[in-house]
mmCIF file of C-alpha atoms in Angstrom:
data_model
loop_
_atom_site.group_PDB
_atom_site.id
_atom_site.type_symbol
_atom_site.label_atom_id
_atom_site.label_comp_id
_atom_site.label_asym_id
_atom_site.label_seq_id
_atom_site.Cartn_x
_atom_site.Cartn_y
_atom_site.Cartn_z
ATOM 1 C CA MET A 1 117.013 80.107 85.720
ATOM 2 C CA LYS A 2 117.055 82.764 88.633
ATOM 3 C CA ASP A 3 113.911 82.534 90.697
ATOM 4 C CA LEU A 4 115.158 85.541 92.735
ATOM 5 C CA PHE A 5 115.508 88.782 91.019
ATOM 6 C CA ARG A 6 115.932 92.487 93.291
ATOM 7 C CA VAL A 7 115.745 95.782 91.888
ATOM 8 C CA ALA A 8 116.657 99.084 93.884
ATOM 9 C CA VAL A 9 114.626 102.224 92.566
ATOM 10 C CA LEU A 10 116.469 105.328 93.477
ATOM 11 C CA PHE A 11 114.534 108.972 92.898
ATOM 12 C CA ASP A 12 114.581 112.558 93.357
ATOM 13 C CA ILE A 13 118.396 112.423 94.498
ATOM 14 C CA HIS A 14 118.896 116.296 94.094
ATOM 15 C CA GLY A 15 122.898 116.158 93.761
ATOM 16 C CA ASN A 16 122.688 115.016 97.434
ATOM 17 C CA CYS A 17 125.088 112.594 97.935
ATOM 18 C CA TYR A 18 124.960 111.984 101.177
ATOM 19 C CA ALA A 19 121.947 110.517 101.717
ATOM 20 C CA LEU A 20 122.500 108.794 98.170
ATOM 21 C CA GLN A 21 125.206 107.217 100.001
ATOM 22 C CA ALA A 22 122.957 106.382 102.240
ATOM 23 C CA VAL A 23 119.915 104.575 100.573
ATOM 24 C CA LEU A 24 122.846 102.786 98.818
ATOM 25 C CA ASN A 25 124.259 101.606 102.009
ATOM 26 C CA ASP A 26 120.985 99.955 103.425
ATOM 27 C CA ALA A 27 120.024 98.804 100.069
ATOM 28 C CA LEU A 28 123.915 96.386 99.906
ATOM 29 C CA SER A 29 122.104 94.849 102.635
ATOM 30 C CA PHE A 30 119.599 93.091 100.107
ATOM 31 C CA ALA A 31 121.765 92.733 97.546
ATOM 32 C CA PRO A 32 120.691 93.514 94.761
ATOM 33 C CA ASP A 33 120.171 92.289 91.564
ATOM 34 C CA CYS A 34 120.056 95.895 89.125
ATOM 35 C CA TYR A 35 120.090 99.319 90.425
ATOM 36 C CA VAL A 36 117.791 102.359 88.513
ATOM 37 C CA PHE A 37 118.423 105.775 88.867
ATOM 38 C CA GLY A 38 114.726 107.033 88.443
ATOM 39 C CA GLY A 39 115.531 110.873 87.431
ATOM 40 C CA ASP A 40 116.137 114.541 88.907
ATOM 41 C CA ILE A 41 120.165 113.176 89.930
ATOM 42 C CA VAL A 42 122.142 116.602 89.785
ATOM 43 C CA SER A 43 120.481 119.416 91.099
ATOM 44 C CA GLY A 44 119.797 120.570 94.112
ATOM 45 C CA ALA A 45 121.908 120.460 96.188
ATOM 46 C CA ALA A 46 125.983 120.703 96.321
ATOM 47 C CA GLN A 47 126.947 116.479 95.081
ATOM 48 C CA PRO A 48 125.901 116.288 91.431
ATOM 49 C CA ARG A 49 129.140 115.300 90.483
ATOM 50 C CA GLN A 50 129.602 112.527 92.680
ATOM 51 C CA CYS A 51 126.244 112.034 91.979
ATOM 52 C CA MET A 52 126.737 111.161 88.353
ATOM 53 C CA GLU A 53 129.531 109.130 89.451
ATOM 54 C CA GLU A 54 128.005 106.459 91.449
ATOM 55 C CA VAL A 55 125.891 105.686 88.632
ATOM 56 C CA ARG A 56 128.945 105.383 86.367
ATOM 57 C CA ARG A 57 130.114 102.864 89.163
ATOM 58 C CA LEU A 58 126.945 100.903 89.349
ATOM 59 C CA ASN A 59 126.388 100.375 85.630
ATOM 60 C CA ALA A 60 123.175 101.630 86.836
ATOM 61 C CA LYS A 61 120.520 102.120 84.559
ATOM 62 C CA GLY A 62 118.627 105.963 84.536
ATOM 63 C CA ILE A 63 115.662 107.452 83.447
ATOM 64 C CA LEU A 64 115.438 111.811 82.985
ATOM 65 C CA GLY A 65 113.605 114.030 85.271
ATOM 66 C CA ASN A 66 112.524 117.378 84.913
ATOM 67 C CA THR A 67 115.041 118.921 86.742
ATOM 68 C CA ASP A 68 117.986 116.501 85.057
ATOM 69 C CA GLU A 69 116.452 117.760 81.889
ATOM 70 C CA LYS A 70 116.163 121.023 83.142
ATOM 71 C CA VAL A 71 120.141 121.545 83.327
ATOM 72 C CA LEU A 72 120.653 119.921 79.763
ATOM 73 C CA ASN A 73 118.727 122.355 78.493
ATOM 74 C CA GLU A 74 117.334 126.426 80.643
ATOM 75 C CA ASP A 75 120.341 128.343 82.284
ATOM 76 C CA CYS A 76 119.852 130.206 84.568
ATOM 77 C CA GLU A 77 121.579 130.543 88.257
ATOM 78 C CA VAL A 78 122.020 126.813 89.880
ATOM 79 C CA THR A 79 121.750 125.237 85.955
ATOM 80 C CA THR A 80 124.635 126.562 85.166
ATOM 81 C CA TRP A 81 126.272 126.524 88.246
ATOM 82 C CA THR A 82 124.880 122.510 88.303
ATOM 83 C CA LYS A 83 126.256 121.952 84.812
ATOM 84 C CA HIS A 84 130.154 123.586 84.948
ATOM 85 C CA GLN A 85 130.607 121.013 88.366
ATOM 86 C CA LEU A 86 129.640 117.699 85.951
ATOM 87 C CA LEU A 87 131.446 116.176 83.076
ATOM 88 C CA GLU A 88 131.386 116.235 79.809
ATOM 89 C CA GLU A 89 130.334 113.330 80.119
ATOM 90 C CA ASP A 90 127.769 113.629 82.574
ATOM 91 C CA LEU A 91 126.064 115.802 80.421
ATOM 92 C CA GLN A 92 126.032 113.204 78.324
ATOM 93 C CA ILE A 93 124.628 110.366 79.816
ATOM 94 C CA LEU A 94 121.984 112.645 81.282
ATOM 95 C CA ALA A 95 121.307 113.687 77.471
ATOM 96 C CA SER A 96 120.939 109.968 76.809
ATOM 97 C CA LEU A 97 118.286 109.112 79.480
ATOM 98 C CA PRO A 98 114.987 107.586 78.368
ATOM 99 C CA LEU A 99 111.351 108.484 80.034
ATOM 100 C CA THR A 100 111.343 105.164 81.539
ATOM 101 C CA GLN A 101 112.932 102.166 82.117
ATOM 102 C CA ARG A 102 111.168 98.662 81.686
ATOM 103 C CA ILE A 103 112.736 95.641 83.965
ATOM 104 C CA ARG A 104 112.143 92.465 81.913
ATOM 105 C CA PRO A 105 111.818 89.491 84.717
ATOM 106 C CA PRO A 106 113.275 86.521 84.844
ATOM 107 C CA GLY A 107 111.111 84.455 83.362
ATOM 108 C CA GLY A 108 108.740 87.252 82.389
ATOM 109 C CA GLU A 109 107.066 86.378 79.039
ATOM 110 C CA SER A 110 105.259 89.490 78.278
ATOM 111 C CA ASP A 111 105.159 93.313 78.740
ATOM 112 C CA LYS A 112 102.280 92.767 81.937
ATOM 113 C CA ASP A 113 105.512 90.834 83.718
ATOM 114 C CA ASP A 114 107.861 94.071 83.468
ATOM 115 C CA LEU A 115 108.588 96.049 86.611
ATOM 116 C CA LEU A 116 108.818 99.732 84.492
ATOM 117 C CA VAL A 117 110.195 102.952 85.442
ATOM 118 C CA ALA A 118 109.128 106.556 84.632
ATOM 119 C CA HIS A 119 110.588 109.708 86.633
ATOM 120 C CA SER A 120 106.737 111.037 86.249
ATOM 121 C CA THR A 121 105.020 108.991 83.946
ATOM 122 C CA PRO A 122 106.093 107.260 80.601
ATOM 123 C CA ARG A 123 104.886 109.724 78.870
ATOM 124 C CA SER A 124 106.797 112.468 80.093
ATOM 125 C CA CYS A 125 108.856 114.329 82.732
ATOM 126 C CA HIS A 126 106.838 117.071 84.088
ATOM 127 C CA ASP A 127 103.762 114.959 84.969
ATOM 128 C CA PHE A 128 101.299 115.156 87.810
ATOM 129 C CA LEU A 129 100.255 111.862 88.237
ATOM 130 C CA VAL A 130 97.712 111.927 91.900
ATOM 131 C CA LEU A 131 97.423 108.663 92.888
ATOM 132 C CA ASP A 132 96.244 109.688 96.251
ATOM 133 C CA PRO A 133 96.073 113.396 97.762
ATOM 134 C CA PRO A 134 98.966 113.565 99.934
ATOM 135 C CA ASN A 135 98.753 113.697 102.902
ATOM 136 C CA PRO A 136 99.202 116.979 105.799
ATOM 137 C CA GLY A 137 102.911 117.811 105.104
ATOM 138 C CA PRO A 138 103.734 117.513 101.864
ATOM 139 C CA THR A 139 104.310 121.542 100.415
ATOM 140 C CA ARG A 140 102.804 120.134 97.027
ATOM 141 C CA SER A 141 99.466 118.860 97.437
ATOM 142 C CA GLY A 142 96.673 118.781 94.288
ATOM 143 C CA GLN A 143 93.137 116.144 93.764
ATOM 144 C CA LYS A 144 93.558 112.784 92.196
ATOM 145 C CA THR A 145 94.142 112.612 88.857
ATOM 146 C CA ALA A 146 90.976 111.877 87.289
ATOM 147 C CA ASP A 147 90.812 108.080 85.071
ATOM 148 C CA ASP A 148 90.757 109.809 81.644
ATOM 149 C CA LYS A 149 93.991 111.948 82.929
ATOM 150 C CA VAL A 150 96.021 109.281 83.790
ATOM 151 C CA ARG A 151 95.312 106.829 81.144
ATOM 152 C CA GLU A 152 96.590 109.376 78.380
ATOM 153 C CA MET A 153 99.599 110.048 81.083
ATOM 154 C CA LEU A 154 100.131 106.148 80.840
ATOM 155 C CA ASN A 155 100.312 106.543 76.888
ATOM 156 C CA GLY A 156 99.105 102.572 76.669
ATOM 157 C CA GLU A 157 102.005 101.857 77.880
ATOM 158 C CA ASP A 158 101.408 97.689 79.820
ATOM 159 C CA PHE A 159 102.755 96.783 82.648
ATOM 160 C CA ASP A 160 102.552 94.174 86.292
ATOM 161 C CA THR A 161 103.456 98.084 87.912
ATOM 162 C CA MET A 162 104.696 100.556 87.751
ATOM 163 C CA ILE A 163 107.202 102.926 90.289
ATOM 164 C CA TYR A 164 107.546 106.205 89.487
ATOM 165 C CA GLY A 165 108.459 109.597 91.713
ATOM 166 C CA HIS A 166 108.667 113.148 91.610
ATOM 167 C CA ILE A 167 105.954 113.720 94.026
ATOM 168 C CA HIS A 168 107.673 112.771 96.328
ATOM 169 C CA TYR A 169 105.419 110.999 98.788
ATOM 170 C CA THR A 170 104.720 107.443 98.702
ATOM 171 C CA SER A 171 101.290 106.226 97.296
ATOM 172 C CA GLU A 172 99.270 103.597 95.405
ATOM 173 C CA ARG A 173 96.950 103.324 93.546
ATOM 174 C CA PHE A 174 95.545 100.053 91.345
ATOM 175 C CA PHE A 175 94.046 101.579 87.908
ATOM 176 C CA GLU A 176 92.489 99.144 85.550
ATOM 177 C CA GLY A 177 94.418 95.901 86.438
ATOM 178 C CA GLN A 178 97.723 97.567 87.163
ATOM 179 C CA ARG A 179 99.684 98.753 89.467
ATOM 180 C CA LEU A 180 100.915 101.988 90.197
ATOM 181 C CA MET A 181 103.003 102.971 92.559
ATOM 182 C CA SER A 182 104.776 106.711 93.375
ATOM 183 C CA ILE A 183 108.169 106.492 95.573
ATOM 184 C CA VAL A 184 110.182 109.296 98.454
ATOM 185 C CA PRO A 185 112.956 110.953 97.586
ATOM 186 C CA VAL A 186 115.997 110.314 98.055
ATOM 187 C CA GLY A 187 117.144 113.432 98.772
ATOM 188 C CA LEU A 188 114.741 116.215 99.203
ATOM 189 C CA PRO A 189 112.010 115.113 101.014
ATOM 190 C CA ASN A 190 108.615 117.780 100.952
ATOM 191 C CA ASN A 191 107.129 116.785 104.253
ATOM 192 C CA GLY A 192 109.215 117.397 107.224
ATOM 193 C CA ASP A 193 110.650 113.660 107.332
ATOM 194 C CA VAL A 194 115.140 113.756 106.759
ATOM 195 C CA ARG A 195 115.107 110.995 105.751
ATOM 196 C CA ALA A 196 116.449 109.300 102.384
ATOM 197 C CA GLY A 197 113.989 106.597 100.932
ATOM 198 C CA TYR A 198 113.993 104.633 98.485
ATOM 199 C CA ALA A 199 112.103 101.350 96.533
ATOM 200 C CA LEU A 200 112.946 97.839 97.080
ATOM 201 C CA ALA A 201 110.964 95.151 94.379
ATOM 202 C CA GLU A 202 111.378 91.550 93.718
ATOM 203 C CA TRP A 203 110.529 89.057 91.476
ATOM 204 C CA LYS A 204 109.887 85.312 93.072
ATOM 205 C CA ASN A 205 107.387 82.633 91.968
ATOM 206 C CA GLY A 206 106.409 84.642 89.252
ATOM 207 C CA PHE A 207 105.285 88.098 90.705
ATOM 208 C CA TRP A 208 106.549 91.032 91.964
ATOM 209 C CA LYS A 209 107.198 91.972 95.585
ATOM 210 C CA TRP A 210 107.857 95.009 98.169
ATOM 211 C CA LEU A 211 110.833 94.604 100.514
ATOM 212 C CA SER A 212 110.940 95.647 103.746
ATOM 213 C CA GLY A 213 107.133 96.534 104.337
ATOM 214 C CA GLU A 214 107.103 98.129 100.697
ATOM 215 C CA LEU A 215 108.862 100.847 101.335
ATOM 216 C CA ASN A 216 112.332 101.015 102.325
ATOM 217 C CA THR A 217 112.826 104.415 105.000
ATOM 218 C CA ILE A 218 116.675 104.159 106.080
ATOM 219 C CA THR A 219 116.329 105.522 109.565
ATOM 220 C CA LYS A 220 118.854 107.739 110.171
ATOM 221 C CA GLU A 221 119.025 111.072 110.001
ATOM 222 C CA ARG A 222 121.217 113.095 107.168
ATOM 223 C CA PRO A 223 124.425 114.679 107.931
ATOM 224 C CA ASP A 224 123.827 118.708 109.418
ATOM 225 C CA SER A 225 127.376 119.187 107.140
ATOM 226 C CA LEU A 226 123.688 118.730 104.251
ATOM 227 C CA ARG A 227 124.309 121.499 101.769
ATOM 228 C CA SER A 228 122.030 123.224 99.389
ATOM 229 C CA LEU A 229 123.195 126.026 96.499
ATOM 230 C CA ASN A 230 120.889 129.021 98.235
ATOM 231 C CA SER A 231 124.151 128.926 100.933
ATOM 232 C CA LEU A 232 127.067 127.834 98.223
#
């Protein structure tokens, strides 16, 4: 049985393949056993097809994000443009994505050993789960989610640790014996920090831990050639 098992989890890529490549290059040095794309893969920048190519190349697990759902189900200038960039296979993959991915570690005996990955919560890719109000900087803010609401959002799921994106900043809380963590985005920062980030989880000796100071943030700034849809 393998003693060491690593999972790279990437949230909120938003069609930014430059940032995605920076993250994947960094993660490669840790030799992950699997990759999970945690939603909001394609919409927001100018490279949605290239991002989906990476999903297929890595045979990565994926999760539906709120903007992925919007691309599939709504027609506006941004979603229409994004759909036209994607292959039919890409749209089929997005339409098949679940709300969560559950990673059972080697030797794991129950759901309580699992790493649970959600875009927002197991209940919905639109929930806004705030573990701690954000520090000054992020454009999105909110009050700490009340315990009864957290319980509803978790939808009765058992796990060791749940990680999620969607709110685009890092936070952590233990709730009723379970660890909850929000992760910085790969491709669409909203706090003035232009670096790409991701999570790297390691299962070792019966425990999940987090490498490289809990959460990795790429130190190299993104290229000036990045373009958003607004500049097309």
